[in-house]
XYZ file of C-alpha atoms in Angstrom:
544
model
C 34.373 103.440 110.629
C 36.047 101.674 113.568
C 39.628 100.421 113.198
C 41.118 97.606 115.193
C 44.345 98.336 117.145
C 46.230 95.959 114.825
C 45.119 97.854 111.704
C 45.984 101.211 113.253
C 49.450 99.911 114.168
C 49.919 98.566 110.650
C 48.982 101.900 109.070
C 51.392 103.801 111.302
C 54.280 101.400 110.812
C 54.127 101.309 107.028
C 53.737 105.094 106.864
C 57.284 105.364 108.135
C 58.673 102.874 105.602
C 60.608 104.153 102.600
C 61.249 102.309 99.369
C 64.595 104.029 98.818
C 67.435 102.553 100.893
C 70.471 104.869 100.846
C 72.646 102.128 102.350
C 72.171 99.868 99.316
C 73.557 100.663 95.839
C 71.297 100.911 92.803
C 72.582 98.313 90.359
C 70.102 97.560 87.553
C 67.145 98.934 89.503
C 66.472 101.697 91.979
C 63.754 103.315 94.107
C 63.547 106.977 95.060
C 61.098 108.621 97.486
C 59.658 112.097 97.785
C 60.562 113.376 101.238
C 59.149 116.920 101.059
C 56.376 118.051 103.379
C 53.880 118.651 100.572
C 53.373 115.042 99.498
C 54.864 111.605 99.201
C 55.680 109.175 96.457
C 57.935 106.475 95.117
C 59.458 106.067 91.693
C 61.120 102.855 90.589
C 63.432 102.508 87.612
C 64.689 99.196 86.277
C 66.753 98.063 83.322
C 69.852 96.090 82.324
C 72.735 96.084 84.814
C 74.740 98.351 82.506
C 71.889 100.865 82.182
C 71.260 101.725 85.867
C 74.013 102.421 88.380
C 74.924 104.525 91.399
C 77.479 107.200 92.329
C 76.490 107.588 96.003
C 78.451 106.432 99.058
C 76.477 103.180 98.925
C 78.342 102.302 95.696
C 81.715 103.446 97.073
C 81.826 106.898 95.469
C 82.582 110.252 97.088
C 81.455 113.423 95.320
C 84.111 116.169 95.467
C 82.522 119.003 93.482
C 78.794 119.213 92.691
C 76.193 121.995 92.866
C 73.187 120.820 94.869
C 70.859 123.244 93.056
C 71.869 122.506 89.455
C 70.587 119.672 87.300
C 72.890 119.534 84.247
C 76.562 119.973 85.217
C 80.093 118.566 85.286
C 81.130 117.022 88.583
C 84.286 115.633 90.205
C 84.168 112.320 92.070
C 86.473 109.620 93.385
C 86.080 105.962 94.265
C 86.799 105.804 97.996
C 85.797 102.147 98.561
C 86.118 99.826 95.526
C 84.641 96.907 97.477
C 81.221 98.543 97.358
C 81.066 98.429 93.563
C 82.504 101.616 92.072
C 83.274 99.695 88.872
C 79.592 98.918 88.275
C 79.081 102.206 86.434
C 81.633 100.988 83.863
C 79.771 97.724 83.107
C 79.533 98.637 79.440
C 80.362 102.301 79.247
C 79.780 105.035 81.829
C 78.383 107.284 79.096
C 74.759 106.289 78.566
C 74.276 105.058 82.149
C 71.477 106.429 84.354
C 72.877 106.986 87.865
C 71.372 107.725 91.254
C 72.767 110.925 92.769
C 73.455 111.749 96.425
C 71.013 114.108 98.111
C 73.559 116.955 98.102
C 74.486 116.610 94.431
C 72.151 118.027 91.808
C 68.503 119.018 91.985
C 67.209 115.698 90.615
C 67.300 112.097 91.879
C 68.766 110.631 88.670
C 70.955 111.872 85.857
C 72.322 110.457 82.624
C 76.109 110.283 82.283
C 76.953 111.761 78.888
C 80.755 111.838 79.285
C 83.398 110.467 81.687
C 87.124 111.328 81.877
C 90.134 111.582 84.156
C 89.839 115.035 85.690
C 92.805 117.434 85.507
C 92.201 118.450 89.127
C 93.388 115.445 91.133
C 93.151 117.119 94.530
C 91.176 115.298 97.220
C 89.977 117.072 100.396
C 91.372 115.731 103.649
C 87.883 114.801 104.890
C 87.524 112.413 101.947
C 91.157 111.298 101.930
C 90.785 109.932 105.460
C 87.929 107.666 104.371
C 89.615 106.185 101.303
C 90.005 102.429 101.585
C 92.838 101.073 99.394
C 94.676 97.883 100.319
C 97.772 98.865 98.303
C 97.756 102.428 99.645
C 97.686 103.979 96.159
C 96.025 107.288 95.439
C 92.666 106.828 93.588
C 92.108 108.663 90.332
C 89.693 111.603 90.443
C 87.143 111.330 87.668
C 85.004 113.871 85.872
C 81.443 113.208 84.708
C 79.018 115.257 82.658
C 75.436 114.804 83.854
C 72.288 115.540 81.857
C 68.658 115.449 83.009
C 66.847 116.503 79.850
C 66.700 112.898 78.740
C 65.064 113.633 75.394
C 67.862 115.997 74.368
C 70.862 114.210 75.857
C 73.573 113.898 73.213
C 74.027 110.198 73.780
C 72.237 107.144 72.487
C 70.872 104.639 74.954
C 73.768 102.259 74.294
C 73.322 100.482 77.624
C 69.635 99.665 77.125
C 66.218 101.100 77.946
C 65.210 101.956 81.511
C 61.615 101.349 82.646
C 59.760 103.709 84.988
C 56.992 103.018 87.519
C 55.650 105.807 89.720
C 53.040 106.394 92.409
C 52.497 109.657 94.271
C 50.137 111.088 96.861
C 49.327 114.573 98.152
C 49.344 113.086 101.667
C 52.826 113.026 103.282
C 53.682 109.546 104.512
C 51.108 107.790 102.346
C 53.862 106.449 100.067
C 54.817 104.026 102.802
C 51.409 102.420 102.465
C 52.018 101.166 98.939
C 54.809 99.319 97.208
C 55.730 100.045 93.605
C 56.568 96.705 92.069
C 56.987 96.523 88.286
C 54.633 93.988 86.724
C 56.078 90.710 85.505
C 54.952 88.014 83.084
C 51.525 88.476 81.524
C 50.727 91.465 83.755
C 53.572 93.424 82.153
C 51.559 93.739 78.937
C 48.147 94.512 80.457
C 46.654 97.742 79.206
C 43.414 99.653 79.558
C 40.899 98.464 82.128
C 43.250 95.945 83.720
C 46.426 98.022 83.608
C 49.046 98.447 86.314
C 48.094 102.111 86.644
C 44.422 101.245 87.174
C 45.333 98.701 89.835
C 47.709 101.156 91.514
C 45.178 104.012 91.579
C 42.562 101.712 93.076
C 44.949 100.764 95.865
C 45.943 104.394 96.335
C 42.284 105.442 96.734
C 41.875 102.811 99.456
C 45.005 104.048 101.245
C 43.660 107.624 101.211
C 40.243 106.518 102.459
C 41.778 104.505 105.313
C 44.118 107.322 106.386
C 41.362 109.949 106.254
C 38.889 107.763 108.131
C 41.527 107.209 110.805
C 42.486 110.900 111.042
C 40.155 113.539 109.595
C 42.822 116.235 110.061
C 45.534 114.399 108.171
C 48.012 116.711 106.419
C 47.771 116.619 102.639
C 44.072 117.317 102.329
C 44.255 120.842 100.935
C 41.488 123.208 102.054
C 39.172 124.655 99.410
C 37.719 127.906 100.731
C 35.881 130.575 98.775
C 33.242 133.151 99.718
C 32.231 136.104 97.597
C 29.320 138.289 96.496
C 29.549 139.166 92.832
C 27.540 140.682 90.032
C 27.106 138.431 87.014
C 25.068 140.766 84.813
C 23.727 144.300 85.096
C 22.104 146.214 82.242
C 20.286 149.520 82.711
C 18.240 151.268 80.031
C 16.301 154.534 80.116
C 13.126 153.427 78.396
C 11.173 156.138 76.530
C 7.375 156.216 76.479
C 5.875 153.760 73.976
C 2.121 154.064 73.494
C 0.487 153.474 76.857
C 3.796 152.384 78.412
C 5.184 155.350 80.333
C 8.878 156.213 80.370
C 10.837 154.493 83.130
C 14.328 153.359 84.118
C 14.602 149.654 83.359
C 17.168 147.219 84.681
C 18.092 143.545 84.389
C 20.453 142.423 87.142
C 21.787 139.004 88.144
C 23.945 138.546 91.246
C 25.245 135.553 93.155
C 26.476 135.106 96.698
C 28.662 132.000 96.425
C 30.562 129.917 98.972
C 32.666 126.759 98.732
C 34.108 124.931 101.748
C 35.879 121.622 101.382
C 39.067 119.592 101.178
C 40.797 117.793 98.325
C 43.461 115.102 98.135
C 44.916 113.503 95.044
C 47.256 110.853 93.770
C 48.934 109.790 90.551
C 50.346 106.655 88.945
C 52.403 106.368 85.771
C 54.237 103.690 83.826
C 56.669 104.033 80.942
C 60.373 104.504 80.450
C 62.844 107.166 81.476
C 65.270 106.049 78.717
C 63.949 106.692 76.135
C 61.602 109.225 77.800
C 58.000 108.123 77.290
C 54.870 107.257 79.275
C 52.421 104.630 78.047
C 50.077 104.715 81.059
C 49.017 107.580 83.330
C 46.194 108.039 85.798
C 45.004 110.677 88.236
C 42.890 110.118 91.350
C 41.065 112.935 93.186
C 39.284 112.661 96.542
C 36.872 115.470 97.353
C 34.574 116.619 100.146
C 32.849 119.956 99.634
C 29.835 122.047 100.528
C 28.706 124.434 97.805
C 26.200 127.130 98.725
C 24.966 130.390 97.290
C 22.000 132.635 96.620
C 21.065 133.628 93.097
C 19.233 136.922 92.763
C 17.488 138.211 89.627
C 15.707 141.567 89.378
C 14.423 142.429 85.911
C 12.041 145.038 84.501
C 13.418 144.582 80.973
C 12.635 141.768 78.551
C 14.817 139.566 76.388
C 17.716 137.215 77.041
C 20.659 137.470 79.438
C 23.949 135.621 79.162
C 26.810 136.462 81.485
C 29.248 134.007 79.917
C 31.616 132.094 82.200
C 33.097 134.541 84.687
C 36.292 133.641 86.627
C 35.882 134.549 90.284
C 38.745 132.977 92.188
C 41.970 131.014 91.716
C 44.547 129.673 94.183
C 47.378 127.149 93.955
C 47.430 123.832 95.838
C 50.716 122.217 96.993
C 52.350 120.371 94.113
C 53.698 116.858 93.846
C 57.176 116.874 92.324
C 59.398 114.050 91.110
C 62.140 116.340 89.729
C 62.617 116.015 85.956
C 60.340 112.946 85.946
C 56.789 114.094 86.738
C 55.381 117.253 88.316
C 51.711 117.797 89.222
C 50.750 121.408 90.001
C 47.057 121.780 90.986
C 45.004 124.980 91.030
C 41.581 125.518 92.615
C 39.305 127.803 90.587
C 35.738 129.062 90.884
C 33.692 130.281 87.907
C 30.064 131.338 87.611
C 27.594 131.706 84.776
C 23.984 132.758 84.396
C 21.529 132.720 81.507
C 17.914 133.857 81.399
C 15.065 134.472 78.996
C 12.507 136.903 80.405
C 9.320 138.596 79.256
C 7.801 139.611 82.603
C 8.691 141.799 85.551
C 10.630 139.333 87.692
C 12.152 139.438 91.173
C 13.632 136.133 92.348
C 15.983 134.762 95.003
C 16.813 131.052 95.067
C 19.438 129.240 97.120
C 22.020 126.876 95.710
C 22.987 124.236 98.268
C 24.916 121.043 97.573
C 26.868 118.651 99.772
C 29.524 116.386 98.242
C 30.912 113.625 100.474
C 33.554 111.004 99.812
C 33.762 111.737 96.094
C 36.455 109.724 94.290
C 37.195 110.606 90.680
C 39.559 108.840 88.293
C 40.964 110.189 85.021
C 41.223 108.710 82.494
C 38.268 106.502 83.506
C 39.164 102.826 83.842
C 38.224 99.872 85.977
C 37.884 101.973 89.155
C 34.361 103.217 89.823
C 33.662 106.874 90.512
C 32.289 107.082 94.062
C 30.725 109.494 96.521
C 27.399 110.993 97.555
C 25.829 114.202 96.349
C 22.921 115.713 98.297
C 21.065 118.962 97.600
C 20.553 121.083 100.691
C 17.489 123.045 101.745
C 16.704 125.979 99.488
C 14.847 129.207 100.201
C 12.825 130.344 97.209
C 11.265 133.758 96.700
C 9.548 134.618 93.420
C 7.540 137.660 92.423
C 6.254 138.234 88.865
C 3.908 140.560 87.056
C 0.540 138.772 86.873
C -1.075 140.449 83.879
C 1.102 139.042 81.080
C 1.459 135.705 79.387
C 5.039 134.692 80.003
C 7.385 131.805 79.380
C 10.632 132.449 81.232
C 13.698 130.390 81.994
C 16.647 131.017 84.302
C 19.763 128.896 84.789
C 22.664 129.613 87.148
C 25.947 127.765 87.547
C 28.541 127.881 90.328
C 31.526 125.923 89.005
C 34.394 124.999 91.338
C 37.152 123.247 89.397
C 40.588 121.725 89.835
C 43.227 122.202 87.160
C 46.139 119.758 87.333
C 49.117 121.048 85.372
C 51.274 118.075 84.374
C 54.873 118.187 83.176
C 56.482 114.846 82.344
C 60.052 113.730 81.718
C 61.850 117.032 81.825
C 59.035 118.924 80.127
C 58.932 116.701 77.048
C 55.144 116.735 77.317
C 52.913 119.151 79.207
C 49.141 119.216 79.625
C 46.445 120.396 82.004
C 43.735 118.049 83.206
C 40.614 119.886 84.358
C 38.001 118.469 86.749
C 34.959 120.769 86.890
C 32.015 120.431 89.291
C 29.158 122.283 87.633
C 26.534 122.889 90.337
C 23.453 124.380 88.758
C 19.928 125.487 89.516
C 17.310 126.077 86.836
C 13.857 127.652 86.870
C 11.053 127.208 84.341
C 8.192 129.673 84.616
C 4.952 129.766 82.656
C 2.358 132.460 83.349
C -0.969 133.113 81.686
C -2.865 136.331 82.322
C -6.435 135.733 83.513
C -9.245 136.697 81.195
C -10.220 139.722 83.303
C -6.667 140.968 83.732
C -6.031 144.569 82.866
C -3.536 147.236 83.805
C -3.534 150.920 84.410
C -1.388 153.312 82.421
C 0.946 153.566 85.406
C 1.795 149.909 85.024
C -0.045 148.742 88.139
C -2.230 145.713 87.648
C -5.976 146.061 88.046
C -7.455 142.888 89.450
C -5.264 140.427 87.558
C -5.010 136.862 88.887
C -1.644 135.117 88.712
C -1.851 131.721 87.056
C 0.828 129.342 85.876
C 3.506 126.888 86.956
C 6.943 127.118 88.542
C 9.467 124.285 88.195
C 12.891 124.390 89.876
C 15.591 121.744 89.424
C 19.185 121.345 90.565
C 22.059 119.155 89.467
C 25.737 118.384 89.583
C 27.783 117.500 86.524
C 31.421 116.502 86.911
C 33.470 116.501 83.744
C 37.144 115.915 83.056
C 39.090 117.240 80.118
C 42.581 117.961 78.816
C 43.991 120.926 76.930
C 46.837 119.122 75.130
C 48.001 115.739 73.890
C 49.748 113.734 76.603
C 51.864 111.100 74.864
C 49.337 108.608 73.421
C 47.346 108.386 76.667
C 44.815 111.143 75.986
C 44.307 113.758 73.305
C 43.804 117.490 73.262
C 40.213 118.593 73.977
C 39.372 115.218 75.504
C 36.148 115.529 77.522
C 34.851 112.735 79.726
C 31.725 112.848 81.938
C 32.612 111.366 85.327
C 29.485 112.011 87.389
C 25.979 113.345 86.785
C 22.925 113.661 88.987
C 19.808 115.831 88.800
C 17.142 116.590 91.391
C 13.610 118.034 91.261
C 13.586 120.667 94.001
C 10.235 122.341 93.551
C 7.210 122.273 91.267
C 3.972 124.128 91.774
C 1.045 125.171 89.614
C -1.425 127.824 90.700
C -4.307 129.903 89.407
C -6.688 128.956 86.616
C -6.771 125.625 84.802
C -6.094 127.506 81.570
C -2.827 128.718 82.980
C -1.897 125.199 84.093
C -2.564 123.790 80.626
C -0.423 126.527 79.086
C 2.663 125.367 81.044
C 5.457 124.669 78.557
C 7.717 122.851 81.011
C 11.381 121.992 80.610
C 11.117 121.131 76.941
C 11.261 124.809 75.983
C 14.222 125.643 78.241
C 17.081 124.956 75.859
C 15.570 126.904 72.975
C 14.722 129.910 75.105
C 18.081 130.041 76.860
C 19.862 129.766 73.510
C 18.389 133.086 72.405
C 20.979 135.819 72.176
C 18.955 138.915 71.410
C 19.935 140.833 74.558
C 17.587 142.842 76.752
C 15.375 145.718 75.705
C 12.542 147.870 76.907
C 9.164 146.089 77.055
C 6.631 146.975 74.376
C 3.657 146.318 76.646
C 2.851 146.965 80.268
C 4.387 144.370 82.553
C 2.693 145.525 85.744
C 3.983 145.394 89.297
C 5.491 142.114 90.422
C 3.413 140.130 92.913
C 4.649 137.347 95.172
C 3.760 133.856 93.950
C 6.250 131.703 95.920
C 8.011 132.243 99.239
C 8.988 129.080 101.069
C 11.827 126.777 102.055
C 12.186 123.598 100.029
C 13.796 120.562 101.629
C 16.715 119.347 99.549
C 16.522 115.673 100.582
C 13.060 114.249 100.123
């Protein structure tokens, strides 16, 4: 994509813009920006004049005693310039008013005043005394205020009115300057669902991310996703005793996977509700993803039966969080799981590559009016398959490499917590049907004697992206919610060989689910399987 100089200049200029203006007091409404290096965002609160006020220098106040690292506390403050509007906090009653705090007072941007009084300590430091502006020269009264940030538990009713909340955040520092959080008015204030403010905001946010990333591929805020590991999914060894003409031998069924994930992720969030009383009625999450998923699945089996590894966690690492203190915190984690299942009744030795390329994927949860986007392309795959030719066999193998993103969400001082999971299930599946030729036989040592391999091999791949939640999140989504966001399947390879009888005996994909659902474990074979012979060894082009 080519950008004009005017567009580039516009992107850079708005990236430096902040919604929060520390020189202007917050009377009735207020913006606050994330300024940390791990993301950006803007939250806007609005309500009656008596419900939202300010105790920063912009409103004429000077804070005398306040712990910058504590949220709920008693503070001392004094009005040093009444002309700037110190009295605004007393519009109805200071108690019950949500106030903006200075950067060096408290660990949160806003706090609820639960009590106000004339403080017994009336001392004023000289540095503040010199800045006091009083026409009559009188000494101002030092006040005390109790501040609370657990809005659901504050021991005060919302006597000054409700305070609305609108929020947008991005994992990309500086991106907040590219959007403006304006509360909806008129008919748009009641829009819900597909035409909601959150849907509109997430759509705009996705465009901002796309523009910034197209302009600068190395933009900060796209967290790297890197994983590479060889691991054993299943390994069962059995000393098989002699059974009839089957000699004793050491049998094994082993499944291993060499997996690798390389990519980047960025994300954003939008929410709408109220901070007083604490509640959200709309919430949405946007995730942008580019990733290459590769691996080699290996299966070596001289036992028969079914294999199920279950989902095995392989890797987990945190991603920089997005934090609006005591309002909304998003803490992502990148995980990788793997799983393999198989149903086998022949000597099998197989290696097959998993290769998938995900570009420009955009995912939205909960789904709304914004379309999921992106391209998914299977890469080239090397396939090696050797099987015993002198048995009639119907075997199935399925392997899954599952990178996922867990977004831990804590809203409004922890009133509600949930985890939203986005899982990319990259899978490869093999269907194998073999029919022993009529003249097939085997020696007592297990070696085949003139058998001809006949049958069909069918290999498919796919990507399924699903979103879910592990807990209720207000009334927006429920526990155990599961939503399919993206699904695509590809036919990688299909080949029939040998006799026409063997081709007709091919059971195909219809039998896969039933066979893979078996849970009878692996055991020693009751008949000679014979030595595995190569039936496929080639590279299959992923994009055809």
